[in-house]
Amino acid sequence: MKPYPRTAVLALAVLIGAAGCAKTEETPAAAGPSAAASAQQQVVQTPAGSAGPTCTLDQFGGTKFDLKTATVGFSQSEKEANPFRIAETKSIKDEAAKLGIADLKVTNAQSQFSKQITDVQQLIAQGVKLLVIAPLNSDGWEPVLQQAAAKKIPIITVDRKINAKPCSDYLTFIGSDFYEQGKRAADQMITALGGKGKVAILLGAPGNNVTTERTNGFKDRIKEKAPDIQISFEQTGEFAREKGQQVTEQLIQSNPDINGIYAENDEMALGAVTALKGAGKDPGAIKIVSVDGTRSAVQAIADGWLHAVVESNPRFGPLAFETAQKFLDGQSIPDKVIISDREYDGSNAEASLGEAY
């Protein structure tokens, strides 16, 4: 296995030491990762405070197997029209190919939770030894978890959490600190507005921890640091560009004095930009802060339409398989592996375009 970047390995070591068939795509081992996919690999955040729960292969009750010869399943939740999902799936496929994992089965739920449940159940029926899941929702996974537990199949969730018990129902979660992302977005908005004004929130899709935590982090930070900023509008944009545009069109009709928009992902932010352009607004007239770090959003910062973007790095492949291998080697795995995300603003957007996804 190619070593993971030293900073990530050290940080993970500290964290661990302290604590009908679904349609699939067969990934040939010959394909290799692109330069874009490896431009900015995820780095594990150095843990603070006492260690949380950990899990070993013996505690989990599973049996060691060889990743290269095992059947591995990856369940993608959403349509790959979103650059985040495109980069996420590509990262999983590229890393599997690089490691020589010959039998990677990939499914896509097309943003339908019932389909994702069926997809994963059918992956289990096809004999997967490891499941990597990007969950659409945080709740409702009991049928899958029961079937996986019966066969001692470790599950790694990426990007979104599931509400279940680690080291029993699933192995671990790998992703960002979404509450912290919300706080950091609020800090950017406070700076952009000088600590006062009216702000709208384009909420992500309901039913998952990302939306809840990004919202709570933003609101708590505004309340703490900028009580003169009023959150005067909230509506779901479902993490979709078209919906973000529609909601923003309604927003500027009902709240023409709005000063800022917090979009809980870049796709909604870019939809908001389209709406503002259609309404004849100038770049920067309404300050937009979002979360993700897609290339189009970073370009929009350089063009003056977005004020800032808090990154949410989708390149989970290396860290997901690194974590799985450590687990199979008998090492302790934390119940959550939190990655470190950067920020983009006017000072670095243009120079950082090549590192965005």
mmCIF file of C-alpha atoms in Angstrom:
data_model
loop_
_atom_site.group_PDB
_atom_site.id
_atom_site.type_symbol
_atom_site.label_atom_id
_atom_site.label_comp_id
_atom_site.label_asym_id
_atom_site.label_seq_id
_atom_site.Cartn_x
_atom_site.Cartn_y
_atom_site.Cartn_z
ATOM 1 C CA MET A 1 0.000 0.000 0.000
ATOM 2 C CA LYS A 2 1.300 3.429 -0.818
ATOM 3 C CA PRO A 3 1.915 5.291 2.454
ATOM 4 C CA TYR A 4 -0.621 7.919 3.370
ATOM 5 C CA PRO A 5 0.777 11.470 3.758
ATOM 6 C CA ARG A 6 2.887 11.635 6.927
ATOM 7 C CA THR A 7 0.753 14.286 8.657
ATOM 8 C CA ALA A 8 -2.349 12.187 8.230
ATOM 9 C CA VAL A 9 -0.637 9.002 9.389
ATOM 10 C CA LEU A 10 0.739 10.684 12.516
ATOM 11 C CA ALA A 11 -2.590 12.260 13.367
ATOM 12 C CA LEU A 12 -4.475 9.021 12.881
ATOM 13 C CA ALA A 13 -1.873 7.188 14.942
ATOM 14 C CA VAL A 14 -2.389 9.636 17.823
ATOM 15 C CA LEU A 15 -6.141 9.270 17.553
ATOM 16 C CA ILE A 16 -5.997 5.514 17.464
ATOM 17 C CA GLY A 17 -3.319 5.181 20.096
ATOM 18 C CA ALA A 18 -5.347 7.333 22.498
ATOM 19 C CA ALA A 19 -8.387 5.577 21.960
ATOM 20 C CA GLY A 20 -33.005 -8.417 -7.926
ATOM 21 C CA CYS A 21 -29.312 -7.491 -8.116
ATOM 22 C CA ALA A 22 -28.443 -3.849 -7.779
ATOM 23 C CA LYS A 23 -26.679 -2.523 -10.828
ATOM 24 C CA THR A 24 -22.974 -2.356 -10.117
ATOM 25 C CA GLU A 25 -19.872 -1.157 -11.870
ATOM 26 C CA GLU A 26 -16.861 -3.453 -11.891
ATOM 27 C CA THR A 27 -13.679 -1.447 -11.452
ATOM 28 C CA PRO A 28 -10.592 -2.867 -13.199
ATOM 29 C CA ALA A 29 -7.374 -2.766 -11.254
ATOM 30 C CA ALA A 30 -5.510 -1.278 -14.221
ATOM 31 C CA ALA A 31 -6.949 2.227 -13.854
ATOM 32 C CA GLY A 32 -4.845 4.639 -11.811
ATOM 33 C CA PRO A 33 -5.662 7.826 -9.860
ATOM 34 C CA SER A 34 -5.578 11.115 -11.710
ATOM 35 C CA ALA A 35 -3.497 14.090 -10.710
ATOM 36 C CA ALA A 36 -6.672 16.004 -9.860
ATOM 37 C CA ALA A 37 -7.835 13.322 -7.440
ATOM 38 C CA SER A 38 -4.546 13.390 -5.552
ATOM 39 C CA ALA A 39 -4.069 17.161 -5.658
ATOM 40 C CA GLN A 40 -5.224 17.550 -2.082
ATOM 41 C CA GLN A 41 -5.654 14.345 -0.118
ATOM 42 C CA GLN A 42 -7.547 14.407 3.138
ATOM 43 C CA VAL A 43 -5.581 15.012 6.310
ATOM 44 C CA VAL A 44 -6.809 13.701 9.643
ATOM 45 C CA GLN A 45 -7.446 16.391 12.221
ATOM 46 C CA THR A 46 -5.210 16.170 15.284
ATOM 47 C CA PRO A 47 -7.528 15.064 18.091
ATOM 48 C CA ALA A 48 -8.099 17.262 21.111
ATOM 49 C CA GLY A 49 -8.992 16.089 24.598
ATOM 50 C CA SER A 50 -9.454 12.517 25.713
ATOM 51 C CA ALA A 51 -9.831 9.689 23.263
ATOM 52 C CA GLY A 52 -13.245 8.389 22.321
ATOM 53 C CA PRO A 53 -14.254 4.768 21.873
ATOM 54 C CA THR A 54 -12.166 2.554 19.625
ATOM 55 C CA CYS A 55 -12.720 -0.777 17.910
ATOM 56 C CA THR A 56 -10.504 -3.717 16.996
ATOM 57 C CA LEU A 57 -11.162 -6.724 14.801
ATOM 58 C CA ASP A 58 -11.406 -8.910 17.916
ATOM 59 C CA GLN A 59 -13.920 -6.556 19.548
ATOM 60 C CA PHE A 60 -15.976 -6.402 16.365
ATOM 61 C CA GLY A 61 -15.936 -10.161 16.072
ATOM 62 C CA GLY A 62 -14.981 -10.321 12.422
ATOM 63 C CA THR A 63 -12.467 -12.406 10.514
ATOM 64 C CA LYS A 64 -9.404 -11.001 8.756
ATOM 65 C CA PHE A 65 -9.460 -11.041 4.958
ATOM 66 C CA ASP A 66 -7.346 -9.751 2.072
ATOM 67 C CA LEU A 67 -8.726 -6.533 0.605
ATOM 68 C CA LYS A 68 -7.186 -7.281 -2.782
ATOM 69 C CA THR A 69 -9.117 -10.515 -3.273
ATOM 70 C CA ALA A 70 -12.267 -9.628 -1.329
ATOM 71 C CA THR A 71 -15.484 -8.273 -2.787
ATOM 72 C CA VAL A 72 -15.831 -4.669 -1.585
ATOM 73 C CA GLY A 73 -18.986 -2.595 -1.935
ATOM 74 C CA PHE A 74 -19.371 1.180 -2.202
ATOM 75 C CA SER A 75 -22.852 2.670 -1.953
ATOM 76 C CA GLN A 76 -23.160 6.200 -3.336
ATOM 77 C CA SER A 77 -26.263 8.074 -2.229
ATOM 78 C CA GLU A 78 -26.854 10.828 -4.761
ATOM 79 C CA LYS A 79 -26.926 11.443 -8.474
ATOM 80 C CA GLU A 80 -23.493 12.301 -9.747
ATOM 81 C CA ALA A 81 -24.526 15.660 -11.111
ATOM 82 C CA ASN A 82 -23.017 17.186 -7.978
ATOM 83 C CA PRO A 83 -19.212 17.652 -8.215
ATOM 84 C CA PHE A 84 -18.853 16.486 -4.606
ATOM 85 C CA ARG A 85 -20.386 13.096 -5.455
ATOM 86 C CA ILE A 86 -18.384 12.793 -8.664
ATOM 87 C CA ALA A 87 -15.127 13.414 -6.792
ATOM 88 C CA GLU A 88 -16.143 11.111 -3.944
ATOM 89 C CA THR A 89 -16.937 8.120 -6.172
ATOM 90 C CA LYS A 90 -13.839 8.718 -8.293
ATOM 91 C CA SER A 91 -11.641 8.773 -5.207
ATOM 92 C CA ILE A 92 -13.015 5.420 -4.005
ATOM 93 C CA LYS A 93 -12.569 3.838 -7.449
ATOM 94 C CA ASP A 94 -9.092 5.289 -7.991
ATOM 95 C CA GLU A 95 -7.784 4.140 -4.623
ATOM 96 C CA ALA A 96 -9.257 0.654 -5.037
ATOM 97 C CA ALA A 97 -7.545 0.382 -8.412
ATOM 98 C CA LYS A 98 -4.255 1.624 -7.004
ATOM 99 C CA LEU A 99 -4.377 -0.934 -4.195
ATOM 100 C CA GLY A 100 -5.218 -3.776 -6.569
ATOM 101 C CA ILE A 101 -8.730 -4.384 -5.217
ATOM 102 C CA ALA A 102 -10.064 -6.345 -8.157
ATOM 103 C CA ASP A 103 -13.721 -6.700 -7.152
ATOM 104 C CA LEU A 104 -15.151 -3.294 -6.217
ATOM 105 C CA LYS A 105 -18.900 -3.072 -6.702
ATOM 106 C CA VAL A 106 -20.324 0.444 -6.906
ATOM 107 C CA THR A 107 -24.003 1.351 -6.674
ATOM 108 C CA ASN A 108 -25.792 4.693 -6.884
ATOM 109 C CA ALA A 109 -29.101 5.310 -5.117
ATOM 110 C CA GLN A 110 -29.951 8.288 -7.349
ATOM 111 C CA SER A 111 -31.012 10.292 -4.260
ATOM 112 C CA GLN A 112 -33.657 7.699 -3.287
ATOM 113 C CA PHE A 113 -33.224 6.335 0.225
ATOM 114 C CA SER A 114 -35.320 3.226 -0.365
ATOM 115 C CA LYS A 115 -33.086 2.398 -3.329
ATOM 116 C CA GLN A 116 -29.951 2.861 -1.248
ATOM 117 C CA ILE A 117 -31.247 0.391 1.347
ATOM 118 C CA THR A 118 -32.006 -2.108 -1.419
ATOM 119 C CA ASP A 119 -28.634 -1.463 -3.071
ATOM 120 C CA VAL A 120 -26.722 -2.254 0.113
ATOM 121 C CA GLN A 121 -28.839 -5.314 0.923
ATOM 122 C CA GLN A 122 -28.063 -6.673 -2.524
ATOM 123 C CA LEU A 123 -24.346 -5.931 -2.095
ATOM 124 C CA ILE A 124 -24.504 -8.016 1.079
ATOM 125 C CA ALA A 125 -26.245 -10.790 -0.846
ATOM 126 C CA GLN A 126 -23.432 -10.658 -3.423
ATOM 127 C CA GLY A 127 -20.883 -11.506 -0.728
ATOM 128 C CA VAL A 128 -19.126 -8.223 0.066
ATOM 129 C CA LYS A 129 -16.587 -8.415 2.887
ATOM 130 C CA LEU A 130 -16.385 -4.647 3.429
ATOM 131 C CA LEU A 131 -18.956 -1.894 2.884
ATOM 132 C CA VAL A 132 -18.147 1.783 2.384
ATOM 133 C CA ILE A 133 -21.367 3.789 2.481
ATOM 134 C CA ALA A 134 -22.097 7.454 1.758
ATOM 135 C CA PRO A 135 -25.507 7.578 3.487
ATOM 136 C CA LEU A 136 -28.349 9.652 2.088
ATOM 137 C CA ASN A 137 -30.114 9.788 5.470
ATOM 138 C CA SER A 138 -28.853 9.269 8.998
ATOM 139 C CA ASP A 139 -31.848 7.204 10.181
ATOM 140 C CA GLY A 140 -33.606 4.139 8.800
ATOM 141 C CA TRP A 141 -30.596 1.829 8.398
ATOM 142 C CA GLU A 142 -31.754 -0.943 10.755
ATOM 143 C CA PRO A 143 -32.485 -3.588 8.051
ATOM 144 C CA VAL A 144 -29.027 -3.168 6.532
ATOM 145 C CA LEU A 145 -27.237 -3.050 9.867
ATOM 146 C CA GLN A 146 -28.899 -6.256 11.049
ATOM 147 C CA GLN A 147 -27.940 -8.132 7.890
ATOM 148 C CA ALA A 148 -24.364 -6.827 7.944
ATOM 149 C CA ALA A 149 -23.939 -7.614 11.658
ATOM 150 C CA ALA A 150 -25.128 -11.175 11.106
ATOM 151 C CA LYS A 151 -22.284 -11.681 8.628
ATOM 152 C CA LYS A 152 -19.761 -9.554 10.555
ATOM 153 C CA ILE A 153 -19.308 -7.179 7.623
ATOM 154 C CA PRO A 154 -17.528 -3.986 8.735
ATOM 155 C CA ILE A 155 -19.199 -0.791 7.519
ATOM 156 C CA ILE A 156 -17.328 2.484 7.079
ATOM 157 C CA THR A 157 -19.591 5.483 6.556
ATOM 158 C CA VAL A 158 -18.168 8.514 4.767
ATOM 159 C CA ASP A 159 -19.369 12.115 4.547
ATOM 160 C CA ARG A 160 -22.554 11.540 6.578
ATOM 161 C CA LYS A 161 -23.135 9.690 9.819
ATOM 162 C CA ILE A 162 -25.731 7.072 10.574
ATOM 163 C CA ASN A 163 -27.500 6.997 13.921
ATOM 164 C CA ALA A 164 -26.280 3.644 15.178
ATOM 165 C CA LYS A 165 -23.664 2.090 17.466
ATOM 166 C CA PRO A 166 -20.007 2.051 16.324
ATOM 167 C CA CYS A 167 -18.057 -1.209 16.614
ATOM 168 C CA SER A 168 -21.370 -3.058 16.615
ATOM 169 C CA ASP A 169 -23.769 -1.765 13.975
ATOM 170 C CA TYR A 170 -20.933 -0.237 11.942
ATOM 171 C CA LEU A 171 -17.189 0.255 12.291
ATOM 172 C CA THR A 172 -16.496 3.992 12.037
ATOM 173 C CA PHE A 173 -17.418 7.306 10.408
ATOM 174 C CA ILE A 174 -14.947 9.298 8.314
ATOM 175 C CA GLY A 175 -15.791 12.896 7.502
ATOM 176 C CA SER A 176 -15.713 16.543 8.417
ATOM 177 C CA ASP A 177 -16.796 18.281 11.602
ATOM 178 C CA PHE A 178 -20.022 19.717 10.192
ATOM 179 C CA TYR A 179 -20.825 21.789 13.272
ATOM 180 C CA GLU A 180 -17.387 23.381 13.001
ATOM 181 C CA GLN A 181 -18.008 24.044 9.298
ATOM 182 C CA GLY A 182 -21.145 25.962 10.248
ATOM 183 C CA LYS A 183 -19.226 28.029 12.795
ATOM 184 C CA ARG A 184 -16.496 28.808 10.288
ATOM 185 C CA ALA A 185 -19.088 29.840 7.695
ATOM 186 C CA ALA A 186 -20.618 32.153 10.315
ATOM 187 C CA ASP A 187 -17.217 33.705 10.989
ATOM 188 C CA GLN A 188 -16.866 34.444 7.281
ATOM 189 C CA MET A 189 -20.371 35.943 7.161
ATOM 190 C CA ILE A 190 -19.691 38.090 10.234
ATOM 191 C CA THR A 191 -16.575 39.462 8.559
ATOM 192 C CA ALA A 192 -18.374 40.056 5.254
ATOM 193 C CA LEU A 193 -21.243 41.974 6.899
ATOM 194 C CA GLY A 194 -19.265 43.768 9.571
ATOM 195 C CA GLY A 195 -21.295 42.016 12.252
ATOM 196 C CA LYS A 196 -24.762 43.284 11.324
ATOM 197 C CA GLY A 197 -27.475 42.745 8.717
ATOM 198 C CA LYS A 198 -30.053 40.220 7.564
ATOM 199 C CA VAL A 199 -29.058 36.713 6.506
ATOM 200 C CA ALA A 200 -30.896 33.886 4.765
ATOM 201 C CA ILE A 201 -30.020 30.204 5.124
ATOM 202 C CA LEU A 202 -30.388 27.794 2.225
ATOM 203 C CA LEU A 203 -30.759 24.586 4.194
ATOM 204 C CA GLY A 204 -29.497 21.250 2.933
ATOM 205 C CA ALA A 205 -31.684 18.179 2.593
ATOM 206 C CA PRO A 206 -33.589 17.208 5.746
ATOM 207 C CA GLY A 207 -33.018 13.918 7.537
ATOM 208 C CA ASN A 208 -29.230 13.859 7.809
ATOM 209 C CA ASN A 209 -26.683 15.103 10.313
ATOM 210 C CA VAL A 210 -24.876 17.349 7.807
ATOM 211 C CA THR A 211 -27.824 19.738 7.479
ATOM 212 C CA THR A 212 -28.540 19.724 11.204
ATOM 213 C CA GLU A 213 -24.963 20.344 12.291
ATOM 214 C CA ARG A 214 -24.102 22.948 9.643
ATOM 215 C CA THR A 215 -27.254 24.851 10.628
ATOM 216 C CA ASN A 216 -26.660 24.638 14.376
ATOM 217 C CA GLY A 217 -23.004 25.597 14.085
ATOM 218 C CA PHE A 218 -23.871 28.675 12.015
ATOM 219 C CA LYS A 219 -26.714 29.833 14.254
ATOM 220 C CA ASP A 220 -24.819 29.272 17.489
ATOM 221 C CA ARG A 221 -21.828 31.237 16.223
ATOM 222 C CA ILE A 222 -23.970 34.134 14.992
ATOM 223 C CA LYS A 223 -25.758 34.266 18.349
ATOM 224 C CA GLU A 224 -22.450 34.195 20.200
ATOM 225 C CA LYS A 225 -20.397 36.603 18.085
ATOM 226 C CA ALA A 226 -22.824 38.813 16.133
ATOM 227 C CA PRO A 227 -26.204 39.336 17.794
ATOM 228 C CA ASP A 228 -26.864 42.211 15.376
ATOM 229 C CA ILE A 229 -27.079 39.749 12.491
ATOM 230 C CA GLN A 230 -30.663 38.589 12.053
ATOM 231 C CA ILE A 231 -31.450 35.249 10.393
ATOM 232 C CA SER A 232 -34.647 36.291 8.627
ATOM 233 C CA PHE A 233 -35.224 33.444 6.144
ATOM 234 C CA GLU A 234 -34.672 29.688 6.118
ATOM 235 C CA GLN A 235 -35.754 27.210 3.465
ATOM 236 C CA THR A 236 -34.408 23.931 2.151
ATOM 237 C CA GLY A 237 -32.630 23.952 -1.159
ATOM 238 C CA GLU A 238 -32.099 20.180 -0.884
ATOM 239 C CA PHE A 239 -28.379 20.546 -1.677
ATOM 240 C CA ALA A 240 -29.381 21.078 -5.352
ATOM 241 C CA ARG A 241 -28.445 23.945 -7.692
ATOM 242 C CA GLU A 242 -31.860 24.270 -9.350
ATOM 243 C CA LYS A 243 -33.635 24.278 -6.000
ATOM 244 C CA GLY A 244 -31.155 26.805 -4.627
ATOM 245 C CA GLN A 245 -31.952 29.086 -7.546
ATOM 246 C CA GLN A 246 -35.700 28.713 -7.035
ATOM 247 C CA VAL A 247 -35.499 29.436 -3.316
ATOM 248 C CA THR A 248 -33.277 32.476 -3.878
ATOM 249 C CA GLU A 249 -35.695 33.842 -6.465
ATOM 250 C CA GLN A 250 -38.416 33.625 -3.816
ATOM 251 C CA LEU A 251 -36.072 35.113 -1.223
ATOM 252 C CA ILE A 252 -35.246 38.288 -3.127
ATOM 253 C CA GLN A 253 -38.948 38.860 -3.761
ATOM 254 C CA SER A 254 -40.018 38.356 -0.134
ATOM 255 C CA ASN A 255 -36.888 39.783 1.513
ATOM 256 C CA PRO A 256 -35.456 42.434 -0.835
ATOM 257 C CA ASP A 257 -33.328 43.875 1.986
ATOM 258 C CA ILE A 258 -31.370 40.666 2.570
ATOM 259 C CA ASN A 259 -27.627 41.235 3.036
ATOM 260 C CA GLY A 260 -26.187 37.733 3.097
ATOM 261 C CA ILE A 261 -26.904 34.140 2.100
ATOM 262 C CA TYR A 262 -25.465 31.101 3.863
ATOM 263 C CA ALA A 263 -25.772 28.136 1.512
ATOM 264 C CA GLU A 264 -25.065 24.779 3.126
ATOM 265 C CA ASN A 265 -23.379 23.524 -0.030
ATOM 266 C CA ASP A 266 -21.833 25.013 -3.159
ATOM 267 C CA GLU A 267 -24.499 23.784 -5.546
ATOM 268 C CA MET A 268 -27.168 25.831 -3.764
ATOM 269 C CA ALA A 269 -24.797 28.797 -3.619
ATOM 270 C CA LEU A 270 -24.256 28.631 -7.383
ATOM 271 C CA GLY A 271 -28.013 28.418 -7.875
ATOM 272 C CA ALA A 272 -28.306 31.542 -5.743
ATOM 273 C CA VAL A 273 -25.764 33.287 -7.973
ATOM 274 C CA THR A 274 -27.877 32.475 -11.043
ATOM 275 C CA ALA A 275 -30.935 33.954 -9.318
ATOM 276 C CA LEU A 276 -29.063 37.110 -8.329
ATOM 277 C CA LYS A 277 -27.760 37.555 -11.859
ATOM 278 C CA GLY A 278 -31.297 37.161 -13.165
ATOM 279 C CA ALA A 279 -32.472 39.845 -10.761
ATOM 280 C CA GLY A 280 -29.816 42.268 -12.000
ATOM 281 C CA LYS A 281 -27.732 42.209 -8.816
ATOM 282 C CA ASP A 282 -24.049 43.136 -8.927
ATOM 283 C CA PRO A 283 -21.337 40.703 -7.772
ATOM 284 C CA GLY A 284 -20.916 40.988 -4.011
ATOM 285 C CA ALA A 285 -24.074 43.022 -3.466
ATOM 286 C CA ILE A 286 -25.359 40.111 -1.367
ATOM 287 C CA LYS A 287 -22.612 38.258 0.472
ATOM 288 C CA ILE A 288 -22.697 34.502 -0.102
ATOM 289 C CA VAL A 289 -20.859 31.992 2.059
ATOM 290 C CA SER A 290 -21.080 28.262 1.363
ATOM 291 C CA VAL A 291 -19.567 24.880 2.180
ATOM 292 C CA ASP A 292 -17.867 22.352 -0.135
ATOM 293 C CA GLY A 293 -14.981 23.702 -2.217
ATOM 294 C CA THR A 294 -15.988 22.829 -5.763
ATOM 295 C CA ARG A 295 -14.005 24.403 -8.561
ATOM 296 C CA SER A 296 -17.030 26.343 -9.809
ATOM 297 C CA ALA A 297 -17.586 27.849 -6.364
ATOM 298 C CA VAL A 298 -13.932 28.773 -5.940
ATOM 299 C CA GLN A 299 -14.055 30.397 -9.384
ATOM 300 C CA ALA A 300 -17.164 32.311 -8.249
ATOM 301 C CA ILE A 301 -15.112 33.727 -5.370
ATOM 302 C CA ALA A 302 -12.466 34.893 -7.838
ATOM 303 C CA ASP A 303 -15.254 36.428 -9.948
ATOM 304 C CA GLY A 304 -16.690 38.278 -6.949
ATOM 305 C CA TRP A 305 -20.014 36.422 -6.610
ATOM 306 C CA LEU A 306 -19.164 34.352 -3.537
ATOM 307 C CA HIS A 307 -17.458 35.786 -0.474
ATOM 308 C CA ALA A 308 -16.000 32.557 0.922
ATOM 309 C CA VAL A 309 -16.272 28.760 0.912
ATOM 310 C CA VAL A 310 -15.491 26.368 3.752
ATOM 311 C CA GLU A 311 -14.118 23.175 2.246
ATOM 312 C CA SER A 312 -15.635 19.736 2.733
ATOM 313 C CA ASN A 313 -13.104 17.396 1.143
ATOM 314 C CA PRO A 314 -14.739 14.470 -0.738
ATOM 315 C CA ARG A 315 -11.573 12.498 -1.522
ATOM 316 C CA PHE A 316 -12.321 9.632 0.879
ATOM 317 C CA GLY A 317 -10.695 6.763 -1.011
ATOM 318 C CA PRO A 318 -7.183 6.724 0.523
ATOM 319 C CA LEU A 319 -8.331 7.252 4.105
ATOM 320 C CA ALA A 320 -11.256 4.804 3.864
ATOM 321 C CA PHE A 321 -9.074 1.949 2.649
ATOM 322 C CA GLU A 322 -6.205 2.924 4.963
ATOM 323 C CA THR A 323 -8.618 2.699 7.894
ATOM 324 C CA ALA A 324 -9.992 -0.633 6.684
ATOM 325 C CA GLN A 325 -6.495 -2.101 6.368
ATOM 326 C CA LYS A 326 -5.495 -0.939 9.848
ATOM 327 C CA PHE A 327 -8.645 -2.577 11.208
ATOM 328 C CA LEU A 328 -7.883 -5.846 9.407
ATOM 329 C CA ASP A 329 -4.328 -5.714 10.758
ATOM 330 C CA GLY A 330 -5.698 -5.689 14.300
ATOM 331 C CA GLN A 331 -5.156 -2.016 15.098
ATOM 332 C CA SER A 332 -7.659 0.053 17.100
ATOM 333 C CA ILE A 333 -9.942 2.241 15.007
ATOM 334 C CA PRO A 334 -11.646 5.319 16.516
ATOM 335 C CA ASP A 335 -15.421 5.593 16.310
ATOM 336 C CA LYS A 336 -14.986 8.683 14.141
ATOM 337 C CA VAL A 337 -12.105 9.968 12.018
ATOM 338 C CA ILE A 338 -12.437 13.721 11.523
ATOM 339 C CA ILE A 339 -10.639 15.337 8.606
ATOM 340 C CA SER A 340 -9.181 18.822 8.453
ATOM 341 C CA ASP A 341 -10.756 21.193 5.908
ATOM 342 C CA ARG A 342 -9.395 24.427 4.479
ATOM 343 C CA GLU A 343 -11.168 27.651 3.478
ATOM 344 C CA TYR A 344 -11.265 29.632 0.247
ATOM 345 C CA ASP A 345 -11.732 33.397 0.062
ATOM 346 C CA GLY A 346 -10.615 36.331 -2.033
ATOM 347 C CA SER A 347 -7.025 35.967 -0.831
ATOM 348 C CA ASN A 348 -6.449 32.454 -2.169
ATOM 349 C CA ALA A 349 -9.281 31.484 -4.530
ATOM 350 C CA GLU A 350 -7.580 32.153 -7.846
ATOM 351 C CA ALA A 351 -4.332 30.467 -6.807
ATOM 352 C CA SER A 352 -6.201 27.458 -5.395
ATOM 353 C CA LEU A 353 -8.384 26.613 -8.379
ATOM 354 C CA GLY A 354 -6.196 23.645 -9.308
ATOM 355 C CA GLU A 355 -6.733 22.061 -5.887
ATOM 356 C CA ALA A 356 -10.511 22.390 -5.874
ATOM 357 C CA TYR A 357 -12.631 19.560 -7.256
#
